[in-house]
Each structure stands twice: as structure tokens, then as C-alpha cells.
Coordinates of C-alpha atoms and ligand atoms in Angstrom, one line a residue:
X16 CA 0.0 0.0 0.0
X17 CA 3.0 2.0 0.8
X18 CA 4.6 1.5 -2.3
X19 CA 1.2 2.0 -4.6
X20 CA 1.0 5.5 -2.6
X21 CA 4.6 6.6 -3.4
X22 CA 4.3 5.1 -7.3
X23 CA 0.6 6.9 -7.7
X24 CA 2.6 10.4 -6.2
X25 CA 5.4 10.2 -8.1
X26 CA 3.2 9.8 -11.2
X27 CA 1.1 13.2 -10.2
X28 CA 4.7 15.3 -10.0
X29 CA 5.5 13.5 -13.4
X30 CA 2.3 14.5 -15.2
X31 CA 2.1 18.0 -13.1
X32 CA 5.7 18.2 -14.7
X33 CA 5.0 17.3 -17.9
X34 CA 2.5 19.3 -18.2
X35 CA 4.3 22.3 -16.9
X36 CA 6.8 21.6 -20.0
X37 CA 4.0 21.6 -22.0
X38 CA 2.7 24.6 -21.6
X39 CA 6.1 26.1 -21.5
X40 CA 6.7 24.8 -24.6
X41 CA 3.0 26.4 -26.3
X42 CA 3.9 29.7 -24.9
X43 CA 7.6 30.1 -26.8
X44 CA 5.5 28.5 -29.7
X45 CA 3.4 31.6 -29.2
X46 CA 6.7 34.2 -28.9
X47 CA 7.7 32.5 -32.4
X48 CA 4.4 33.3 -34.3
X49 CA 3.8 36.8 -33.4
X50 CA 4.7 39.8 -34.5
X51 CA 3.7 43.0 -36.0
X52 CA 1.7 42.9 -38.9
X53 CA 2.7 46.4 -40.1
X54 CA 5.4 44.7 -40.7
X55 CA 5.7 43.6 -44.1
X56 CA 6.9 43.6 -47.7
X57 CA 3.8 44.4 -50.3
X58 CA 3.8 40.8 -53.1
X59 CA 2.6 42.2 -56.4
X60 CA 4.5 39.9 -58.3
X61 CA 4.6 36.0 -58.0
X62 CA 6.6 33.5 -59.5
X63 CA 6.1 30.0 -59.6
X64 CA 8.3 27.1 -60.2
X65 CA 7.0 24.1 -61.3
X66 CA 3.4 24.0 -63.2
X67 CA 2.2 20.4 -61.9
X68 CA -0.8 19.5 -59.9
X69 CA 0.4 22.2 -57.1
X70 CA 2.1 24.6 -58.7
X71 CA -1.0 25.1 -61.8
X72 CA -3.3 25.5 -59.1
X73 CA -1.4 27.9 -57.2
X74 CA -0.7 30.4 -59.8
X75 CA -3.9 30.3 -61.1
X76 CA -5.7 31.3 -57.0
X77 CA -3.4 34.0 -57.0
X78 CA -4.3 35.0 -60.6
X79 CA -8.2 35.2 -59.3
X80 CA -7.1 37.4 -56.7
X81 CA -5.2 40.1 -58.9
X82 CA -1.5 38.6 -58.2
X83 CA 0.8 38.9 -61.3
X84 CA 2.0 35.5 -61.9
X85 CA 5.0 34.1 -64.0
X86 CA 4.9 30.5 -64.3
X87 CA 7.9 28.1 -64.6
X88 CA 8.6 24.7 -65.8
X89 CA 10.9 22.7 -67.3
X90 CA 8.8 22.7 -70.8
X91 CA 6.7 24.0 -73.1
X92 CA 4.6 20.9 -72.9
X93 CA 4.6 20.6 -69.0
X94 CA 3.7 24.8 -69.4
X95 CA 0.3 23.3 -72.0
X96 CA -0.8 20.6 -69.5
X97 CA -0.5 23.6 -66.5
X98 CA -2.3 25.8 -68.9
X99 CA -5.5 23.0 -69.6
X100 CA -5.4 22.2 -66.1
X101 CA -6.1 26.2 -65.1
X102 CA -8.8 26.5 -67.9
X103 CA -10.8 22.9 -66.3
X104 CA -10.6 24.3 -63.0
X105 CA -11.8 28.1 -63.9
X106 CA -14.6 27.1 -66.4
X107 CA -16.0 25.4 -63.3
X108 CA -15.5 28.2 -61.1
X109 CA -16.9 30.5 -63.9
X110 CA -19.7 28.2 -64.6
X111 CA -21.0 29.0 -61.2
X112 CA -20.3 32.5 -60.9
X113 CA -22.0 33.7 -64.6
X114 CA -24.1 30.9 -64.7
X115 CA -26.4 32.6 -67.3
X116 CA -23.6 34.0 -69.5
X117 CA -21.1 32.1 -71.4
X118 CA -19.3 35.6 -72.7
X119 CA -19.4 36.4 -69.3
X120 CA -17.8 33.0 -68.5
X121 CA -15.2 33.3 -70.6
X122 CA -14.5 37.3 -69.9
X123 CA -13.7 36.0 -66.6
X124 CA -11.1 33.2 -67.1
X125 CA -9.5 35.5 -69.6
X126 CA -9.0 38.0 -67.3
X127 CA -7.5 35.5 -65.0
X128 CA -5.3 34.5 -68.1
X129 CA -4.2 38.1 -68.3
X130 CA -2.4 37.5 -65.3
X131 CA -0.1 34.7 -66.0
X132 CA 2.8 34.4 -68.0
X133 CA 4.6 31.2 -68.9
X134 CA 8.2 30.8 -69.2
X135 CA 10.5 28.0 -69.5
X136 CA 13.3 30.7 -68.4
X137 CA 14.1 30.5 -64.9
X138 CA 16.0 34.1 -65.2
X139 CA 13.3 35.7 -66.8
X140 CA 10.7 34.2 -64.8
X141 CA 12.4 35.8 -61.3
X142 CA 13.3 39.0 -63.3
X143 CA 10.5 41.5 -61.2
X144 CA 9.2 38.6 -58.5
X145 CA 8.4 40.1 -55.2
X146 CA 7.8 36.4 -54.2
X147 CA 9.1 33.1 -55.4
X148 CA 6.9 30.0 -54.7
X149 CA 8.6 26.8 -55.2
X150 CA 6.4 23.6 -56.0
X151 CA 8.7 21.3 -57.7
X152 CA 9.5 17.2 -57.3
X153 CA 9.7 16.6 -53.8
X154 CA 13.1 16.0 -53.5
X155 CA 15.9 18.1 -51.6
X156 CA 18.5 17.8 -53.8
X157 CA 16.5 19.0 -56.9
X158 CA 14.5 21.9 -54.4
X159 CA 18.3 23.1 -53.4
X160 CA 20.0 23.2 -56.7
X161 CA 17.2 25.3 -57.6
X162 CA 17.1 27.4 -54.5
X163 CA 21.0 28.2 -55.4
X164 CA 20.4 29.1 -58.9
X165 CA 17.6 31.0 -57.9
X166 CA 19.5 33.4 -54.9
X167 CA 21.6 34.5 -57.7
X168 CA 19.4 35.6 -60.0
X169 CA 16.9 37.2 -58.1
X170 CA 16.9 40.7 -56.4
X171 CA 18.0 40.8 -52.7
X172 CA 14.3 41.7 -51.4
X173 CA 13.2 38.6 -52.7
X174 CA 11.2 36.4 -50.5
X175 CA 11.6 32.5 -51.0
X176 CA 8.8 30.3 -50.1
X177 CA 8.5 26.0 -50.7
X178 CA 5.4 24.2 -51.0
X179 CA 7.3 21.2 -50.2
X180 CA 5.1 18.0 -48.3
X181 CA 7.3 17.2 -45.9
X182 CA 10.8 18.3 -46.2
X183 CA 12.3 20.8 -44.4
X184 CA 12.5 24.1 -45.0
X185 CA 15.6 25.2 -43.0
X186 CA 17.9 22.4 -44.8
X187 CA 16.2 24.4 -48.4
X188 CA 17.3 27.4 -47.3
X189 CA 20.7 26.5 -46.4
X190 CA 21.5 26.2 -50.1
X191 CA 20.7 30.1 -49.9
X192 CA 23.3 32.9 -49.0
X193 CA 22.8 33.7 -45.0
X194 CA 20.9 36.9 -45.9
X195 CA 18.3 35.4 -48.2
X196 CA 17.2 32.8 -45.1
X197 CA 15.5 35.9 -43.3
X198 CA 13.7 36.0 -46.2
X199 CA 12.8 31.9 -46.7
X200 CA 9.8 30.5 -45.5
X201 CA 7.2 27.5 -46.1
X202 CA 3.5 28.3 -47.3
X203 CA 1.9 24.9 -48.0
X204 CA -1.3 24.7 -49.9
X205 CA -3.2 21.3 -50.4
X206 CA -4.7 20.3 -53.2
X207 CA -7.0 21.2 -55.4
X208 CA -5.8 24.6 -54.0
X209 CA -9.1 26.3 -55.9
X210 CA -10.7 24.2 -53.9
X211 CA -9.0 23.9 -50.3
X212 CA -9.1 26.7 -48.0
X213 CA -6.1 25.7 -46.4
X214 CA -2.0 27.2 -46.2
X215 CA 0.3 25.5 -43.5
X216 CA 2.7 29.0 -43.0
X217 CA 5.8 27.8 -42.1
X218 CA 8.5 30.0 -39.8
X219 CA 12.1 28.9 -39.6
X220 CA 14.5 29.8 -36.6
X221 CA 15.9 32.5 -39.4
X222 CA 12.4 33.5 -40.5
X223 CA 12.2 37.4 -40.4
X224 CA 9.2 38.8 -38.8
X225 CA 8.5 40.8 -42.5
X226 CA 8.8 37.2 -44.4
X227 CA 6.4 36.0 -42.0
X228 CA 3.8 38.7 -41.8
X229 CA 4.3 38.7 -46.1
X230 CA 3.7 35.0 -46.4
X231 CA 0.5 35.4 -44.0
X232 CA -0.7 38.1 -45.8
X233 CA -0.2 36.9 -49.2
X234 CA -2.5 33.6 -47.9
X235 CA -4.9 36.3 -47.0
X236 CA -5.0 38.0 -50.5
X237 CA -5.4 34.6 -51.9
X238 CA -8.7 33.8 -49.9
X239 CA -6.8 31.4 -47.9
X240 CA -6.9 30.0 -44.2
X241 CA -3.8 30.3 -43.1
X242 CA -2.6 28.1 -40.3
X243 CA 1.4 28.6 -38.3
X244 CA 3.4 25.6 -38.0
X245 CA 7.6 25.1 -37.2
X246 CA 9.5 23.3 -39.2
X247 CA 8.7 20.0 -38.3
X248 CA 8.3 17.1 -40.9
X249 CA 4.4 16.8 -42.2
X250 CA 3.9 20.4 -40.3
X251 CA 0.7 19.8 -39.0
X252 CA -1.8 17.9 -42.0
X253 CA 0.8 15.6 -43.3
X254 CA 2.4 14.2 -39.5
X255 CA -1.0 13.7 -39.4
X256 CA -2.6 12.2 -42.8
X257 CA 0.6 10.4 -44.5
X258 CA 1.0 8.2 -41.4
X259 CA -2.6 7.3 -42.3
X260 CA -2.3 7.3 -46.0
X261 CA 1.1 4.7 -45.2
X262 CA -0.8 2.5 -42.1
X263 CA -3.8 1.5 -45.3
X264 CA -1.3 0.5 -47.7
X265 CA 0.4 -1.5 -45.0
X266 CA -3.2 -2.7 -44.6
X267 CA -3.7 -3.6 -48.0
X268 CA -0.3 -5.3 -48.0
X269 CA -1.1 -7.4 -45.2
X270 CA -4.5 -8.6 -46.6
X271 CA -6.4 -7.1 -44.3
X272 CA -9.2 -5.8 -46.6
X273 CA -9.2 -4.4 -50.4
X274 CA -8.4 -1.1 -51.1
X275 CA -12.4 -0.7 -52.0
X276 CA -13.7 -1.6 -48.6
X277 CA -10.9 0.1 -46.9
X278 CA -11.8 3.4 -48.3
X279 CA -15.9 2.7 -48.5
X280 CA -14.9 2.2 -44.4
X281 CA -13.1 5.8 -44.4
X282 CA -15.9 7.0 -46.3
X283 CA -18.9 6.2 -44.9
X284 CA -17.7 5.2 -41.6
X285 CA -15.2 8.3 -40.4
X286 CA -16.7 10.5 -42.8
X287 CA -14.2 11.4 -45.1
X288 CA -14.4 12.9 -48.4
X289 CA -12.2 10.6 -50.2
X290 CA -11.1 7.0 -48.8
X291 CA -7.5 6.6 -48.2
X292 CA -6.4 5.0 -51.7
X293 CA -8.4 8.0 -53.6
X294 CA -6.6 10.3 -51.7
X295 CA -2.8 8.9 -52.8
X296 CA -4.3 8.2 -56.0
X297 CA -5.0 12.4 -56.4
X298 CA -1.9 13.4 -54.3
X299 CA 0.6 11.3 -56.8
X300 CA 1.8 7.8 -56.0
X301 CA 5.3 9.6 -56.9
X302 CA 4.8 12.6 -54.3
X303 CA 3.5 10.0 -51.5
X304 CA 6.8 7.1 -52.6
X305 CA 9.2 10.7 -52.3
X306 CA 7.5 11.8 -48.6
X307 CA 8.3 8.4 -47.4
X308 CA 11.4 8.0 -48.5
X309 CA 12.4 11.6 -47.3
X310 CA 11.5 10.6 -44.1
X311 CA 13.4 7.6 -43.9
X312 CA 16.8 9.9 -44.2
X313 CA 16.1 11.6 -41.8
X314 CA 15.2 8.6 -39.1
X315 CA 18.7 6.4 -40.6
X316 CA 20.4 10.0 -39.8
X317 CA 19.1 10.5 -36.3
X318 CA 17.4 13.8 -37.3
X319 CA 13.6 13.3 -36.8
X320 CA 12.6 12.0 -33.4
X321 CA 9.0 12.6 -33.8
X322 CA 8.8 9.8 -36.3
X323 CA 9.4 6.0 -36.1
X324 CA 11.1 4.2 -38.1
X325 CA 8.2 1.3 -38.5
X326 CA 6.3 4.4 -40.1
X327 CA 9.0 5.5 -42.4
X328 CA 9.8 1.2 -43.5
X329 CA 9.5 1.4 -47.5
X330 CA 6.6 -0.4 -49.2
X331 CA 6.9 -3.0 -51.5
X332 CA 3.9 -2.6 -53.3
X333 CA 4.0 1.7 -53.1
X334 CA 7.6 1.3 -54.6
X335 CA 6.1 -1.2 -57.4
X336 CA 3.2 1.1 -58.2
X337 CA 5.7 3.7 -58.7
X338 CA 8.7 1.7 -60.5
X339 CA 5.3 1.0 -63.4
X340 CA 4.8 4.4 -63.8
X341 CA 0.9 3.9 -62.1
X342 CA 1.3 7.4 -60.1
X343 CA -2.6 7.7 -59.4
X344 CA -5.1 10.1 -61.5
X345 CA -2.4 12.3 -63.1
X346 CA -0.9 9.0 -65.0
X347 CA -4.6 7.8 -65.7
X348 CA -3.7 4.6 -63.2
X349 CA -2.7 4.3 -59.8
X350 CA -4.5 2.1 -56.9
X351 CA -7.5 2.4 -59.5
X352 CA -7.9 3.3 -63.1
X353 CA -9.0 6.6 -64.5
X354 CA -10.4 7.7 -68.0
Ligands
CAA12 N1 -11.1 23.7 -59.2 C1 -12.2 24.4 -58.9 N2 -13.2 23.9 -58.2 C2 -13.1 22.6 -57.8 C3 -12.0 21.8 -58.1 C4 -11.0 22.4 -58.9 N3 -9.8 21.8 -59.2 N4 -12.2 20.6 -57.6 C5 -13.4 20.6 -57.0 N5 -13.9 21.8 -57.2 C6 -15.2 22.2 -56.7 C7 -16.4 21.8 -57.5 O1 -16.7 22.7 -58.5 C8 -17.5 21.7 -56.5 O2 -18.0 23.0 -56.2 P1 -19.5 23.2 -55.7 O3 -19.7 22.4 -54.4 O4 -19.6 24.7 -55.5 O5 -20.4 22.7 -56.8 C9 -16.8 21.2 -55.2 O6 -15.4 21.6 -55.4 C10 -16.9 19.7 -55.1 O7 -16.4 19.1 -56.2 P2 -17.0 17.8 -56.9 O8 -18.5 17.8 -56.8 O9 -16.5 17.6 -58.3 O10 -16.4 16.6 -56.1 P3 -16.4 16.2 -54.6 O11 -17.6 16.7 -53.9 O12 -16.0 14.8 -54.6 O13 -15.1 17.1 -54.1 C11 -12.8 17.3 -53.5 C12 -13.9 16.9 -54.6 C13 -13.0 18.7 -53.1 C14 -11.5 17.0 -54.1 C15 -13.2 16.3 -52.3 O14 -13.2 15.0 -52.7 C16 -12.1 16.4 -51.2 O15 -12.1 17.4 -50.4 N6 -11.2 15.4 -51.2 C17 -10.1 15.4 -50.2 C18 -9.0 16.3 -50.7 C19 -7.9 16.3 -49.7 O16 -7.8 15.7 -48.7 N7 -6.9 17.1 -50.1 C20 -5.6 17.2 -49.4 C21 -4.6 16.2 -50.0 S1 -3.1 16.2 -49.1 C22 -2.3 17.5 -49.6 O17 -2.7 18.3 -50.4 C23 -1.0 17.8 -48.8 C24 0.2 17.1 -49.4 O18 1.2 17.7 -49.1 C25 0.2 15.9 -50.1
NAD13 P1 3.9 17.4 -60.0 O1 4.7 16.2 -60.3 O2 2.4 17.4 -60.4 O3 4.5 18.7 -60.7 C1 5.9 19.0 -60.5 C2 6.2 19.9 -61.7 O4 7.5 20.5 -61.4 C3 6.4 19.2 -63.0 O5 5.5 19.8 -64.0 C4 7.8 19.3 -63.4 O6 8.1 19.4 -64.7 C5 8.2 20.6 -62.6 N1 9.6 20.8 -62.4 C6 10.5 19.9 -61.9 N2 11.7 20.5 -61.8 C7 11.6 21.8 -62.1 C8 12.5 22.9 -62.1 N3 13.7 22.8 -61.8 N4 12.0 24.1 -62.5 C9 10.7 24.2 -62.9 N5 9.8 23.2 -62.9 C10 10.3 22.0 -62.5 O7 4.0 17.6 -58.5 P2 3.0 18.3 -57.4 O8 2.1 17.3 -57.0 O9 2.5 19.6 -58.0 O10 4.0 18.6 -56.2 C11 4.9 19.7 -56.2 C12 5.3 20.0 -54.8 O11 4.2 20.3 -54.0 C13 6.1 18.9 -54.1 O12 7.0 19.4 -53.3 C14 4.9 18.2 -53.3 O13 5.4 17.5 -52.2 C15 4.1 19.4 -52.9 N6 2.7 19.1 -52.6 C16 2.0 18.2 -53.3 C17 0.7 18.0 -53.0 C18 -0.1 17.0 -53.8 O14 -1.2 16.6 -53.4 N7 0.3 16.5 -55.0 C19 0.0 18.7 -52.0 C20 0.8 19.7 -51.4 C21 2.1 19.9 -51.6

């Protein structure tokens, strides 16, 4: 009885201690996010990299909300396929907002066109950019060779800004010069970004208070919910989602259930708009094998506590997927088949 006493106090001072750290911890969390909102650098001009999935959508929400917009990618033909994604996505916001007019219709995607130019010139493309958003293949080598290129060419007022999943934004912006990292941040939209309200808005240790305050209010400008999170892998939605999006593939792996029940169970049973394997199938099968694989660097080098390494352990049958080229809706076959 003694002993139970002792054991059942010394738990009390561990949880009254833990939770003492806990709210320490939430109040410098607080410290980092504020700051003065008069604070900041005006973004009239926007540039892009990478016209894919992310990227299209990205450029075109900023368009809609009076943002000039230069739009980079490797090719012309990468540039078309950003270019018919933008026109599917406007006609159906246009469609609802002249639904009586079609030359209303299409007055208003043009004038959302007006906005945008397309480039396959990464000089040009930075020439008058207030703001660079990055939304290239999730990979850190590719994001910080371009980074590098990129804090050459552009002006030193700048602002830098990755729409990377799950990588981290501090080891981006060390490919920058020390000056440019006040100026790096994260914003991370989710996709379809016409469609989601939400922007992760990641600060750095280097983050200046301007950056900040100029990445919030660009997400403003744009319509969007903006959310703060550190630099931590996932930020908030991904530490969250991919560990889910990886645990029903393990599932399927295992036998447990087909992908069809597992995500008429997510569905209909947790209430989500899209089960599991719908949801890797519209992220990219590529994006989701890159996240994972990222992470798994980062456990093999010691440098991500938060995650385990049964989470990070590749997948056979994602790798497979990936290895055939079946990267979900954008290759027309992923864990299903699309038209
Ligand atoms: N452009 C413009 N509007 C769009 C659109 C687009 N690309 N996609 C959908 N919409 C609009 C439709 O016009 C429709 O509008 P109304 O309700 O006003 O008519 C509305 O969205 C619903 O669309 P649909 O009826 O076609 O289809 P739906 O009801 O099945 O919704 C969805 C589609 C919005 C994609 C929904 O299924 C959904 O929310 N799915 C989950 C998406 C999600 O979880 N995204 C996050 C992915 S993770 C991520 O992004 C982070 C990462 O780093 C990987
Ligand atoms: P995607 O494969 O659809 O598009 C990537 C585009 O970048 C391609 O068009 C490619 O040609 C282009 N590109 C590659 N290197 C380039 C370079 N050096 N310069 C210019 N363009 C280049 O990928 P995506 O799904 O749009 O993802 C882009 C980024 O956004 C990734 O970091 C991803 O993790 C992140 N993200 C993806 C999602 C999603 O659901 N797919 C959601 C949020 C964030």
C-alpha cells in the first residue's frame, strides 16, 4: 500500500511536470508566431516554379485574386498541360459564378489569363518577382540546386517560399546565402488549392518577422486559411494524414481488406471525403513514394525524433506502383484506373 502510494505520487509530479513543460513549450511556440503585422513587404508579383498538380493551381488562385503570376517549368509541354489544367478548373468556377452568361464565362477566365505568363526561363521568370513559390519534385536535392540558382538571380528583397510535403525548409534554405534565409519561409497549400481553404505557413529559426507577416498576408489576399506551424516534418496535416495514408497500404499489404472496402470504411464510416487510396491516387503515388522516402533519411540519420522508423519502412507494393509508372489520377492509373 505504501509503495502503490509513493508510485501513484510520483506519477502526479511527473504529469504535473510534464505538463508544466507543455505549456512552456506552447507559450515560446506563441513568442515564435507573433509579430507585427505592419510589418511587411507588399507581393505584387509571383513567381512559380513548377506547373504540376500544385504549382498550376497555385498560380492560377493568385491570378483570381489580382496577383501577377510568372509560371515556370521545365517545358513547353509541362507549361500546356498547367495551362488546360487552369482552364478545367476556372470554367467550373466560372460556370458558377456567370451561370447565365457564357461571354461572361469566358470574360472572366480571360481575365484571369491576363495574369499569367509562362516561361521555360528561370531568369526571366524571377526578373521583377516580389515572391518566389517553389512547388517542384519533392526531392531536396532538386528543391536546393534550384534554390541556389535561384538566390543568384533574383533581387536581394526577394522572398523564397517552398510548397514542399514534408521536407524541411531550413535544410532548403541553407543552399541560400545567410541573408536570403530571413527572407525563406514555407507556405503549404493542399490540393486542389481552388478548392481547399487551407495554407500551412511555415516560420524557420531565421524566418524574419517581414517574411512571416508577407507570407500570412499573401494567404490572405489569396482567400486562404492560413494556419502557423515550425518546421517540423508533415507540419501539421501531413504528421497527421501520410501516417494514415502509409498504415492503409500496409493494410492492404497485409491482406487485411481491399483497397475498395478500406476506403468505403473511411468514407462512410469516419466521414471522409475521399477514402484513403483515392486520396494517394490524387496526391501522386510519386509525391506520396518521395515523402516516405524523405522521411526515412532523416530517421537512418538521427534527425527526426517525432517519427518511427516502423512508419518511415518502405513499401513494396508503393515502390512497385511507382517503379510501373501507375502514379494515381495524373498518369490515368494508380491504386485504381481513370479515363
Ligand atoms: N477547381 C475548382 N473547383 C473545384 C476543383 C478544382 N480543381 N475541384 C473541385 N472543385 C469544386 C467543384 O466545382 C464543386 O463545387 P460546388 O460544391 O460549389 O459545386 C466542389 O469543389 C466539389 O467538387 P465535386 O462535386 O467535383 O467533387 P467532390 O464533392 O467529390 O469534391 C474534392 C472533390 C474537393 C477533391 C473532395 O473529394 C475532397 O475534399 N477530397 C479530399 C482532398 C484532400 O484531402 N486534399 C488534401 C490532400 S493532401 C495535400 O494536399 C497535402 C500534401 O502535401 C500531399
Ligand atoms: P507534379 O509532379 O504534379 O509537378 C511538378 C512539376 O515541377 C512538373 O511539372 C515538373 O516538370 C516541374 N519541375 C521539376 N523540376 C523543375 C524545375 N527545376 N523548374 C521548374 N519546374 C520543375 O508535383 P506536385 O504534386 O505539383 O507537387 C509539387 C510540390 O508540391 C512537391 O514538393 C509536393 O510534395 C508538394 N505538394 C504536393 C501535393 C499533392 O497533393 N500532390 C500537395 C501539397 C504539396
Amino acid at each position: 500500500m505504501q509503495r502503490q502510494v509513493t508510485n501513484s505520487t510520483l506519477n502526479v509530479y511527473k504529469l504535473a511536470s510534464t505538463s508544466a513543460t507543455a505549456a512552456r513549450r506552447l507559450d515560446a511556440t506563441r513568442r515564435h508566431f507573433s509579430g507585427s503585422s505592419s510589418r511587411m513587404q507588399a507581393v505584387n508579383n509571383m513567381t512559380v516554379f513548377g506547373g504540376g498538380l500544385m504549382g498550376a493551381g497555385i498560380a492560377q488562385v493568385a491570378s483570381q485574386h489580382g496577383i501577377k503570376v510568372t509560371l515556370c517549368d521545365l517545358t513547353d509541354q509541362a507549361l500546356a498541360t498547367s495551362k488546360t489544367m487552369m482552364q478545367k478548373s476556372l470554367s467550373r468556377i466560372a460556370n458558377k459564378k456567370h451561370p447565365d452568361s457564357k461571354d461572361e464565362q469566358q470574360a472572366y477566365i480571360s481575365s484571369v489569363f491576363d495574369n499569367v505568363t509562362l516561361t521555360t526561363d528561370p531568369a526571366l521568370a524571377v526578373k521583377d518577382a516580389d515572391l518566389v513559390i517553389e512547388a517542384i519534385v519533392e526531392n531536396i536535392k532538386v528543391k536546393k540546386e534550384l534554390f541556389r540558382m535561384l538566390d543568384e538571380e533574383c533581387s536581394a528583397k526577394t522572398i523564397f517560399a517552398s510548397n514542399t510535403s514534408s521536407l524541411s525548409i531550413s535544410e532548403i534554405a541553407s543552399a541560400t546565402s545567410q541573408a536570403r534565409r530571413a527572407k525563406f519561409g514555407g507556405v503549404h497549400f493542399f490540393n486542389p488549392v481552388p478548392q481547399m481553404k487551407l495554407v500551412e505557413v511555415i516560420r524557420t529559426e531565421e524566418t524574419s518577422d517581414e517574411t512571416f507577416q508577407s507570407l500570412l498576408d499573401v494567404c490572405k489576399r489569396m482567400q486562404k486559411h492560413a494556419v502557423s506551424c515550425k518546421d517540423t516534418p508533415g507540419f501539421i496535416v501531413n504528421r497527421l494524414l501520410v501516417p494514415y495514408m502509409f498504415e492503409s497500404v500496409r493494410m492492404l499489404e497485409r491482406g487485411d481488406a481491399t483497397a475498395e472496402d478500406i476506403d468505403a470504411a473511411m468514407k462512410l464510416g469516419a466521414g471522409y471525403p475521399m477514402g484513403p487510396f483515392e486520396l494517394i491516387d490524387f496526391v501522386g503515388l510519386d509525391t506520396a513514394q518521395h515523402i516516405l522516402d524523405g522521411w526515412r533519411q532523416k530517421v537512418e540519420s538521427g534527425q527526426a525524433d517525432s517519427l518511427s522508423s516502423d512508419l518511415v519502412a518502405p513499401s513494396a507494393l508503393l515502390s512497385q506502383k511507382v517503379k510501373e509508372g501507375k502514379l494515381g489520377r495524373k498518369s490515368g492509373e494508380g491504386f485504381y484506373k481513370y479515363n
